[in-house]
XYZ file of C-alpha atoms in Angstrom:
613
model
C -0.007 -0.001 0.006
C 1.294 3.442 -0.942
C 1.490 6.217 1.658
C 2.082 9.892 1.220
C 5.188 11.383 2.862
C 3.498 12.575 5.997
C 1.550 9.330 6.547
C 4.790 7.404 6.140
C 6.592 9.699 8.592
C 3.922 9.004 11.225
C 3.875 5.235 10.641
C 7.711 4.932 10.824
C 8.037 7.000 14.051
C 10.232 5.272 16.629
C 10.309 6.020 20.318
C 9.225 9.082 22.267
C 6.134 11.261 22.035
C 4.529 11.927 18.682
C 1.554 14.136 17.765
C -0.139 13.496 14.442
C -2.459 16.283 13.316
C -4.947 14.410 11.154
C -7.327 16.640 9.238
C -10.613 15.405 7.738
C -10.205 12.484 5.322
C -6.475 12.242 5.866
C -6.375 8.474 6.610
C -5.812 8.542 10.351
C -7.140 5.019 10.921
C -4.819 3.662 8.232
C -1.886 5.466 9.902
C -2.730 3.998 13.361
C -3.152 0.394 12.156
C 0.051 0.570 10.072
C 1.902 2.160 12.945
C 1.005 -0.830 15.149
C 2.167 -3.201 12.326
C 5.419 -1.256 12.039
C 6.029 -1.391 15.827
C 5.632 -5.220 15.746
C 7.365 -6.081 12.524
C 10.078 -3.474 12.271
C 10.724 -2.282 15.750
C 10.362 -5.653 17.508
C 7.784 -4.445 20.017
C 5.770 -7.210 21.698
C 2.029 -6.925 20.817
C 1.191 -7.395 24.471
C 2.980 -4.084 25.260
C 0.821 -2.025 22.929
C -2.313 -0.143 24.076
C -4.694 1.521 21.550
C -7.353 3.776 23.065
C -10.409 5.145 21.323
C -13.591 6.936 22.553
C -16.290 4.442 21.627
C -16.621 0.738 21.727
C -17.579 0.690 18.041
C -14.418 2.597 17.119
C -12.277 0.224 19.193
C -13.821 -2.856 17.514
C -13.422 -1.377 14.033
C -9.830 -0.407 14.660
C -9.026 -3.944 15.943
C -10.767 -5.583 12.963
C -8.831 -3.442 10.524
C -5.579 -4.172 12.235
C -6.120 -7.954 12.340
C -7.168 -7.896 8.645
C -3.954 -6.049 7.889
C -1.931 -8.696 9.740
C -3.906 -11.666 8.322
C -0.926 -13.154 6.419
C 1.734 -12.118 8.907
C 3.843 -14.728 10.705
C 2.971 -12.761 13.888
C -0.781 -13.003 13.365
C -1.551 -15.160 16.444
C 0.477 -12.820 18.637
C -1.261 -9.776 17.199
C -4.391 -10.574 19.138
C -2.499 -9.573 22.286
C -2.606 -5.912 21.290
C -5.004 -4.167 23.721
C -7.774 -2.166 21.974
C -10.305 -0.381 24.226
C -12.126 2.729 25.273
C -10.834 4.932 28.094
C -13.529 3.478 30.354
C -12.795 -0.155 29.491
C -9.020 0.324 30.050
C -9.493 2.240 33.314
C -12.018 -0.289 34.613
C -9.550 -3.080 33.830
C -7.011 -1.337 36.030
C -9.527 -0.842 38.882
C -10.802 -4.408 38.585
C -7.289 -5.798 39.295
C -6.753 -3.419 42.191
C -10.182 -3.592 43.858
C -11.716 -6.831 42.555
C -14.567 -4.946 40.936
C -16.902 -6.750 38.524
C -19.523 -5.644 35.999
C -22.085 -5.561 38.862
C -20.253 -2.561 40.399
C -20.811 -0.373 37.349
C -23.773 1.937 37.766
C -26.143 1.688 34.827
C -27.589 4.843 33.279
C -31.205 4.143 34.202
C -30.247 3.533 37.836
C -28.258 6.749 37.922
C -31.307 8.619 36.709
C -33.430 6.866 39.388
C -30.961 7.996 42.090
C -30.986 11.647 40.961
C -34.741 11.600 40.673
C -35.016 10.253 44.242
C -32.793 13.116 45.494
C -34.847 15.778 43.644
C -38.063 14.472 45.160
C -36.508 14.319 48.629
C -35.306 17.932 48.307
C -38.854 18.796 47.082
C -37.514 20.458 43.905
C -40.151 21.078 41.272
C -39.137 21.334 37.597
C -41.442 21.492 34.647
C -39.350 18.978 32.655
C -37.953 16.550 35.217
C -36.264 14.365 32.633
C -34.461 17.373 31.079
C -33.343 18.616 34.500
C -32.090 15.124 35.488
C -30.111 14.899 32.185
C -28.578 18.343 32.731
C -27.587 17.567 36.295
C -26.018 14.279 35.286
C -24.059 16.057 32.597
C -22.822 18.648 35.126
C -21.774 15.996 37.624
C -19.743 14.335 34.849
C -18.134 17.619 33.935
C -17.162 18.372 37.525
C -15.462 14.939 37.859
C -13.774 14.869 34.401
C -12.362 18.356 34.810
C -11.518 17.621 38.486
C -13.258 20.889 39.535
C -13.452 21.817 43.223
C -17.189 21.491 44.039
C -17.128 24.488 46.352
C -16.072 26.775 43.525
C -18.292 25.297 40.823
C -21.010 27.543 39.361
C -24.000 25.388 38.240
C -25.673 26.207 34.891
C -28.951 24.624 35.868
C -29.821 25.509 39.468
C -28.558 27.470 42.505
C -25.129 26.302 43.713
C -26.384 25.141 47.137
C -28.942 22.824 45.459
C -26.387 21.464 43.010
C -23.908 20.680 45.866
C -26.671 18.918 47.869
C -27.572 16.785 44.832
C -23.859 15.957 44.119
C -23.153 15.011 47.763
C -26.280 12.939 48.293
C -25.717 11.138 44.990
C -22.259 10.104 46.178
C -23.540 8.997 49.520
C -25.846 6.599 47.699
C -22.999 5.205 45.592
C -20.807 4.781 48.649
C -23.568 2.770 50.377
C -24.327 0.622 47.316
C -20.667 0.017 46.339
C -21.385 1.286 42.815
C -19.212 3.475 40.604
C -20.347 5.491 37.645
C -18.369 5.951 34.360
C -16.899 9.264 35.646
C -15.829 7.694 38.888
C -13.786 5.133 36.908
C -11.629 7.966 35.507
C -11.111 9.763 38.814
C -10.542 6.583 40.874
C -8.046 5.297 38.338
C -6.093 8.588 38.516
C -6.154 8.479 42.357
C -5.073 4.843 42.414
C -2.107 5.384 40.072
C -0.936 8.513 41.921
C -1.090 6.859 45.318
C 0.078 3.348 44.524
C 3.327 3.718 42.602
C 3.853 -0.078 42.639
C 0.554 -0.622 40.767
C 1.459 2.227 38.381
C 4.806 0.642 37.583
C 3.103 -2.678 36.696
C 0.832 -1.054 34.180
C 3.681 1.127 32.786
C 5.647 -2.073 32.108
C 2.570 -3.585 30.486
C 1.705 -0.679 28.176
C 5.072 0.476 26.883
C 3.590 1.947 23.682
C 0.353 3.899 23.798
C -1.660 5.121 20.849
C -4.645 7.451 21.368
C -7.184 8.113 18.582
C -9.361 11.251 18.415
C -7.112 12.929 20.934
C -8.877 16.265 20.559
C -11.843 14.713 22.455
C -9.818 13.883 25.585
C -10.728 15.471 28.917
C -8.449 16.451 31.755
C -8.594 13.317 33.884
C -8.242 10.987 30.872
C -5.153 12.882 29.813
C -3.599 12.762 33.300
C -4.002 8.993 33.466
C -2.536 8.573 29.945
C 0.481 10.678 31.047
C 0.991 8.488 34.119
C 0.789 5.265 32.104
C 3.179 6.558 29.363
C 5.916 7.581 31.779
C 8.833 7.285 32.048
C 9.604 6.370 28.374
C 6.763 8.538 27.062
C 6.138 6.390 23.996
C 2.795 8.064 23.465
C 1.488 8.503 19.907
C -1.519 10.751 19.693
C -3.737 11.278 16.628
C -6.371 13.960 16.297
C -7.428 17.300 14.901
C -7.819 20.309 17.143
C -10.091 21.785 14.411
C -12.596 18.981 15.096
C -12.790 19.455 18.889
C -16.555 19.815 19.478
C -17.246 18.192 22.835
C -16.612 20.935 25.427
C -19.827 19.951 27.188
C -18.019 16.644 28.086
C -14.878 18.498 29.229
C -12.981 18.092 25.929
C -11.112 21.179 24.867
C -8.486 21.800 22.140
C -6.204 23.311 24.780
C -4.980 19.860 25.860
C -3.880 19.037 22.308
C -2.374 22.495 21.879
C -0.317 22.196 25.051
C 0.924 18.659 24.313
C 4.293 19.737 22.775
C 4.869 21.997 25.799
C 4.370 19.020 28.176
C 6.609 16.867 26.048
C 9.434 19.043 24.767
C 10.812 16.435 22.360
C 7.469 15.784 20.663
C 7.610 14.926 16.994
C 4.773 16.695 15.149
C 3.467 15.223 11.905
C 0.726 16.990 9.907
C -1.316 14.798 7.642
C -2.011 17.507 5.119
C -3.836 15.692 2.274
C -7.625 15.339 2.364
C -8.552 12.195 0.429
C -12.282 12.590 1.019
C -13.528 16.030 -0.074
C -13.435 17.753 -3.444
C -11.142 20.779 -3.968
C -13.867 23.414 -3.366
C -14.987 21.989 -0.058
C -11.349 21.737 1.148
C -10.591 25.312 0.216
C -13.866 26.757 1.651
C -13.514 24.814 4.906
C -9.891 26.098 5.236
C -11.148 29.676 4.772
C -13.722 29.042 7.475
C -11.470 27.446 10.102
C -8.708 30.072 9.601
C -10.998 32.469 11.415
C -10.298 30.606 14.630
C -7.367 31.899 16.705
C -6.720 28.996 19.041
C -5.508 26.279 16.739
C -2.510 24.740 14.962
C -1.799 26.253 11.547
C -2.283 23.748 8.772
C -2.247 23.762 4.981
C -4.630 20.952 3.941
C -4.543 20.053 0.260
C -7.284 18.270 -1.701
C -6.263 14.930 -3.330
C -9.413 15.229 -5.497
C -8.989 18.252 -7.781
C -12.503 18.034 -9.199
C -14.450 21.244 -8.581
C -18.069 20.977 -7.450
C -19.141 24.531 -6.501
C -20.709 24.929 -3.052
C -24.264 26.076 -3.391
C -25.491 28.540 -0.766
C -29.242 29.255 -1.054
C -31.447 31.695 0.825
C -34.946 30.248 1.450
C -38.096 32.105 2.542
C -38.950 29.923 5.572
C -38.826 26.383 7.056
C -41.520 25.100 4.667
C -39.682 26.238 1.531
C -36.444 24.811 2.965
C -38.038 21.359 3.321
C -39.363 21.468 -0.269
C -35.946 22.463 -1.643
C -34.223 19.694 0.296
C -36.684 17.141 -1.186
C -36.180 18.534 -4.721
C -32.389 18.229 -4.281
C -32.872 14.583 -3.203
C -35.014 13.888 -6.282
C -32.350 15.488 -8.573
C -29.608 13.326 -7.160
C -31.698 10.154 -7.373
C -32.322 10.929 -11.024
C -28.559 11.146 -11.519
C -28.101 7.619 -10.130
C -27.265 8.284 -6.507
C -29.008 6.416 -3.679
C -30.731 7.889 -0.690
C -27.882 6.649 1.569
C -25.450 8.867 -0.379
C -27.205 11.966 0.985
C -27.078 13.550 4.455
C -28.935 16.485 5.907
C -26.990 18.066 8.787
C -28.137 20.583 11.372
C -27.034 22.137 14.658
C -29.546 20.700 17.104
C -31.955 17.751 17.130
C -35.039 20.023 16.967
C -33.975 21.589 13.622
C -35.287 18.804 11.315
C -38.809 18.485 12.730
C -40.544 20.115 9.755
C -38.356 18.300 7.253
C -38.914 14.918 8.966
C -42.682 15.508 8.851
C -42.502 16.240 5.103
C -40.311 13.188 4.428
C -42.886 11.014 6.250
C -45.666 12.632 4.249
C -43.971 11.838 0.904
C -42.757 8.354 2.048
C -39.069 9.301 1.548
C -36.984 6.844 3.604
C -34.674 8.412 6.184
C -32.757 7.418 9.263
C -31.886 9.663 12.149
C -28.543 9.340 13.900
C -29.888 11.253 16.888
C -33.330 10.721 18.388
C -35.545 13.634 17.450
C -37.694 14.718 20.436
C -41.441 14.572 19.828
C -42.492 18.190 20.273
C -45.941 17.190 21.512
C -44.181 15.370 24.418
C -42.374 18.509 25.517
C -43.640 19.918 28.819
C -44.499 23.227 27.201
C -46.680 21.471 24.627
C -48.326 19.452 27.386
C -49.183 22.711 29.216
C -50.732 24.209 26.075
C -52.668 21.025 25.369
C -53.951 20.975 28.989
C -55.206 24.539 28.558
C -57.124 23.494 25.478
C -58.424 20.278 27.007
C -59.846 22.125 30.023
C -61.320 24.740 27.657
C -63.120 21.863 25.863
C -64.635 20.621 29.107
C -62.073 18.014 30.292
C -61.848 19.005 33.945
C -59.417 16.228 34.920
C -57.272 17.151 37.948
C -54.024 16.398 36.024
C -54.892 19.023 33.332
C -55.578 21.630 36.007
C -52.367 20.957 37.852
C -50.535 21.433 34.490
C -51.875 24.978 34.026
C -53.048 26.463 37.322
C -49.806 28.233 38.247
C -48.574 28.815 34.711
C -48.604 31.813 35.011
C -48.649 32.231 38.794
C -52.109 32.393 40.306
C -51.154 31.488 43.890
C -53.412 28.416 43.916
C -52.347 25.532 46.079
C -52.386 21.841 45.074
C -54.527 21.417 48.180
C -57.443 22.996 46.351
C -57.618 19.971 44.000
C -58.788 17.180 46.192
C -61.130 15.531 43.661
C -60.198 13.799 40.384
C -62.764 16.036 38.574
C -62.339 19.743 39.261
C -65.122 22.315 39.347
C -64.576 26.093 39.274
C -67.248 26.543 41.943
C -65.367 24.311 44.383
C -62.109 26.194 43.615
C -63.766 29.550 44.279
C -65.349 28.176 47.528
C -61.935 26.968 48.650
C -60.555 30.528 48.428
C -63.792 32.275 49.460
C -62.128 34.826 51.714
C -59.184 35.580 49.439
C -60.759 37.804 46.812
C -57.574 38.345 44.812
C -57.231 34.531 44.204
C -60.983 34.258 43.353
C -60.504 37.008 40.793
C -57.651 35.025 39.188
C -59.860 31.914 39.064
C -62.652 33.939 37.354
C -60.111 35.366 34.876
C -58.940 31.811 34.044
C -62.545 30.713 33.607
C -63.172 33.591 31.197
C -59.998 32.865 29.237
C -60.869 29.163 28.881
C -64.321 30.013 27.502
C -62.644 32.086 24.731
C -60.026 29.382 24.042
C -62.752 26.794 23.580
C -64.136 28.709 20.557
C -60.811 29.407 18.835
C -58.780 27.539 16.211
C -55.615 25.793 17.539
C -53.314 28.490 16.148
C -55.357 31.347 17.663
C -55.558 29.508 20.976
C -51.792 29.106 21.252
C -51.215 32.778 20.603
C -53.929 33.727 23.120
C -52.490 31.435 25.803
C -49.019 32.919 25.186
C -49.988 36.639 25.264
C -53.618 36.978 26.565
C -53.321 34.434 29.419
C -49.686 35.431 30.181
C -47.963 32.009 29.640
C -44.918 33.730 28.130
C -44.421 35.700 31.398
C -44.300 32.383 33.201
C -41.717 31.071 30.693
C -39.552 34.104 31.273
C -39.544 33.533 35.067
C -38.865 29.763 34.627
C -35.939 30.467 32.268
C -34.410 32.902 34.739
C -34.646 30.333 37.550
C -33.216 27.537 35.380
C -30.414 29.808 34.087
C -31.418 29.224 30.451
C -32.446 31.570 27.666
C -36.143 32.201 27.430
C -35.791 32.416 23.584
C -35.028 28.690 23.528
C -38.378 27.969 25.179
C -40.231 30.507 23.099
C -39.053 28.571 20.032
C -41.037 25.522 21.276
C -44.137 27.721 21.344
C -43.303 29.142 17.853
C -42.926 25.641 16.390
C -46.070 24.374 18.136
C -47.996 27.291 16.653
C -46.574 26.646 13.184
C -47.573 22.966 13.345
C -51.129 23.942 14.303
C -51.701 26.401 11.453
C -53.127 23.819 8.997
C -55.936 22.797 11.350
C -59.191 24.680 11.780
C -60.573 22.653 14.644
C -59.021 20.868 17.687
C -60.174 17.362 16.714
C -58.088 17.440 13.514
C -55.085 18.795 15.383
C -55.269 16.089 18.054
C -55.661 13.418 15.342
C -52.496 14.780 13.688
C -50.655 14.528 16.976
C -51.572 10.834 17.343
C -50.501 10.081 13.743
C -47.226 11.970 14.262
C -46.435 9.952 17.400
C -47.157 6.641 15.616
C -44.957 7.684 12.657
C -42.089 8.681 14.902
C -42.376 5.297 16.681
C -42.237 3.508 13.290
C -39.240 5.580 12.223
C -37.383 4.682 15.455
C -38.058 0.981 14.846
C -36.825 1.267 11.253
C -33.732 3.216 12.218
C -31.326 0.289 12.359
C -33.071 -1.906 9.748
C -33.112 0.488 6.826
C -30.512 -0.217 4.148
C -31.184 2.772 1.901
C -32.360 6.056 3.464
C -31.323 9.659 3.703
C -29.289 10.360 6.857
C -30.570 13.119 9.145
C -27.969 14.026 11.716
C -26.752 16.749 14.077
C -23.333 18.062 13.342
C -22.095 16.261 16.477
C -23.599 12.992 15.270
C -22.031 13.235 11.801
C -18.432 13.440 13.031
C -16.289 10.723 11.491
C -18.753 9.981 8.651
C -18.849 10.906 4.981
C -21.446 11.275 2.225
C -21.412 12.025 -1.486
C -23.884 14.854 -0.875
C -24.297 16.994 2.212
C -27.093 19.517 2.752
C -26.640 21.836 5.797
C -29.950 23.446 6.873
C -30.801 26.392 9.061
C -27.426 28.094 8.521
C -28.505 31.181 10.485
C -27.225 33.255 13.353
C -28.620 32.041 16.747
C -28.833 28.517 15.268
C -25.243 28.023 14.020
C -23.552 29.634 15.868
C -26.073 28.741 18.566
C -27.714 31.361 20.687
C -25.948 29.841 23.711
C -22.512 30.685 22.241
C -21.499 33.937 23.817
C -17.815 33.794 24.696
C -15.063 33.790 21.952
C -14.174 30.195 22.762
C -17.857 29.231 22.371
C -17.924 30.795 18.877
C -14.686 28.993 17.933
C -16.269 25.657 18.907
C -19.370 26.498 16.859
C -17.100 27.252 13.913
C -15.363 23.891 14.404
C -18.766 22.243 14.365
C -19.645 23.926 11.014
C -16.191 22.855 9.706
C -16.975 19.241 10.710
C -20.339 19.418 8.917
C -18.758 20.857 5.673
C -16.044 18.254 5.538
C -18.454 15.347 5.589
C -19.162 16.081 1.865
C -17.140 14.099 -0.662
C -18.666 15.734 -3.684
C -21.578 18.224 -3.376
C -22.240 20.589 -0.532
C -25.397 22.723 -0.236
C -25.906 25.287 2.520
C -29.424 26.621 3.146
C -30.302 29.588 5.315
C -33.717 31.073 6.273
C -35.012 34.535 5.571
C -37.664 33.998 8.281
C -38.114 31.427 11.032
C -41.535 31.374 12.782
C -42.381 34.719 11.172
C -39.225 36.326 12.612
C -36.480 37.910 10.502
C -33.319 35.803 10.496
C -29.690 36.699 9.698
C -27.524 34.337 7.674
C -24.819 32.614 9.712
C -21.492 34.508 9.826
C -19.908 31.227 8.703
C -21.418 31.698 5.211
C -19.443 34.918 4.764
C -16.319 33.326 6.176
C -16.235 30.427 3.762
C -15.976 32.887 0.860
C -13.423 35.276 2.435
């Protein structure tokens, strides 16, 4: 097999630290597998002394399969199976298992973790509108605190007051201590603590793993890196492969800074830049270079396209989400007529809520698609449930659950104690608060609002609930308490309103919701069975993949870069995400941006200007 000069330089590297900067489509997996082959065959390294670390189990299995296939006819083939391939978690757990006699039963499963956090929230009597979302956010924060080894007393929570977060964190760990369980983040921290305190155990593993290769190094977090440094010492035969321009997981503690500081930590580091992109056409390579050059915190690179064919990038302004979906489907039809298959096409977007309208249209026209990330059903969102409860009560469904969903949204100062019966009556509510005239007046205003809502179309009702009833005021208060942007929640209301526009009566709208839910369930079941379907993926989910045609949708400010991106480092990560999305395209790249979204004027993403500058 022929290698280019930089690939060959990386493969032939001898001892000591080496950093391989592997841009998109530069053949990094080939370099890693041939590097292992070279270590065994040319440098007489025993396979049992080689450790290869990746971030996912699937990536580790694929790497091992490719290596064993490469060594199929080698005289050392039987020995090659002694090379250790694994994820950080599997390697660290192996070390802990030998030290503490842990077994698989000690590993805390995700559903149990959620159950523990839920129990703590209930015990602390915390009330959140979307309990599942809050639990997910808290779990993510606990993981970040551990992986970054942050002092809990100085950590500023993004989701709740600091005192509450510290209580949740402490009580969660009390539960784990009593049950003898460890979560995936504990594995990392405990492994680091073990190896720093027990130098005899550290020495054993250093002698075992004399050569360490780390894939996707840009995704490493602080504690993972510290453990790798310990294992690699004292010889420091650590070979890292990655691309700081594709570092897009800061929410998991991964930052490009670790890769950028690697040569400072290891002064004799050999740096190899894989500077040929074998995947993308010339125009995509050049445009993505212009984009990423706007980032300041990065290694300078000069990536060249191996494929000199020029397929111009098409940037199209569309009127709204509906027109965008129609254009995407027309593009698919054009490519199918040219002989491409559905699976050759990917539609990429910033967040999992972006493709809702498109997915609905694809279902409507029976176009097969598979989603790499689960798309939340908007009608299952707590905001949608609140709106639906308002409408259900307005239509005469006086079920207690519906009333509890709406009664203090906005605040009416009505206690749950007032709802003793399964069926609620306004008379009993008013009687309960007979002496408190200000509360009775609020109940009467609600009664008046509901009578009006009962006679409206779904679209008119949503707008009335938002502005006439005061639901948006409640959303603003909730967002402030949760330390999130109210605009993100208003978008749920905007989308809900848009999806209701086609229905003149509630019955038809409710029927559509049921059909939508069934179709989403069917799509989920088909997700892994479908052989030929258009891929719908977030930019995160598309990392490491490639398609003949890529269509990026919603390329607007406040979407990509996301409205949450405020600091310069946030914008740089958003730019890296767009760079990743662009470089998934082997041949054609289309970028679509909206003139209006939910009737609001939109600005094109700054990244569109940057790719042409």
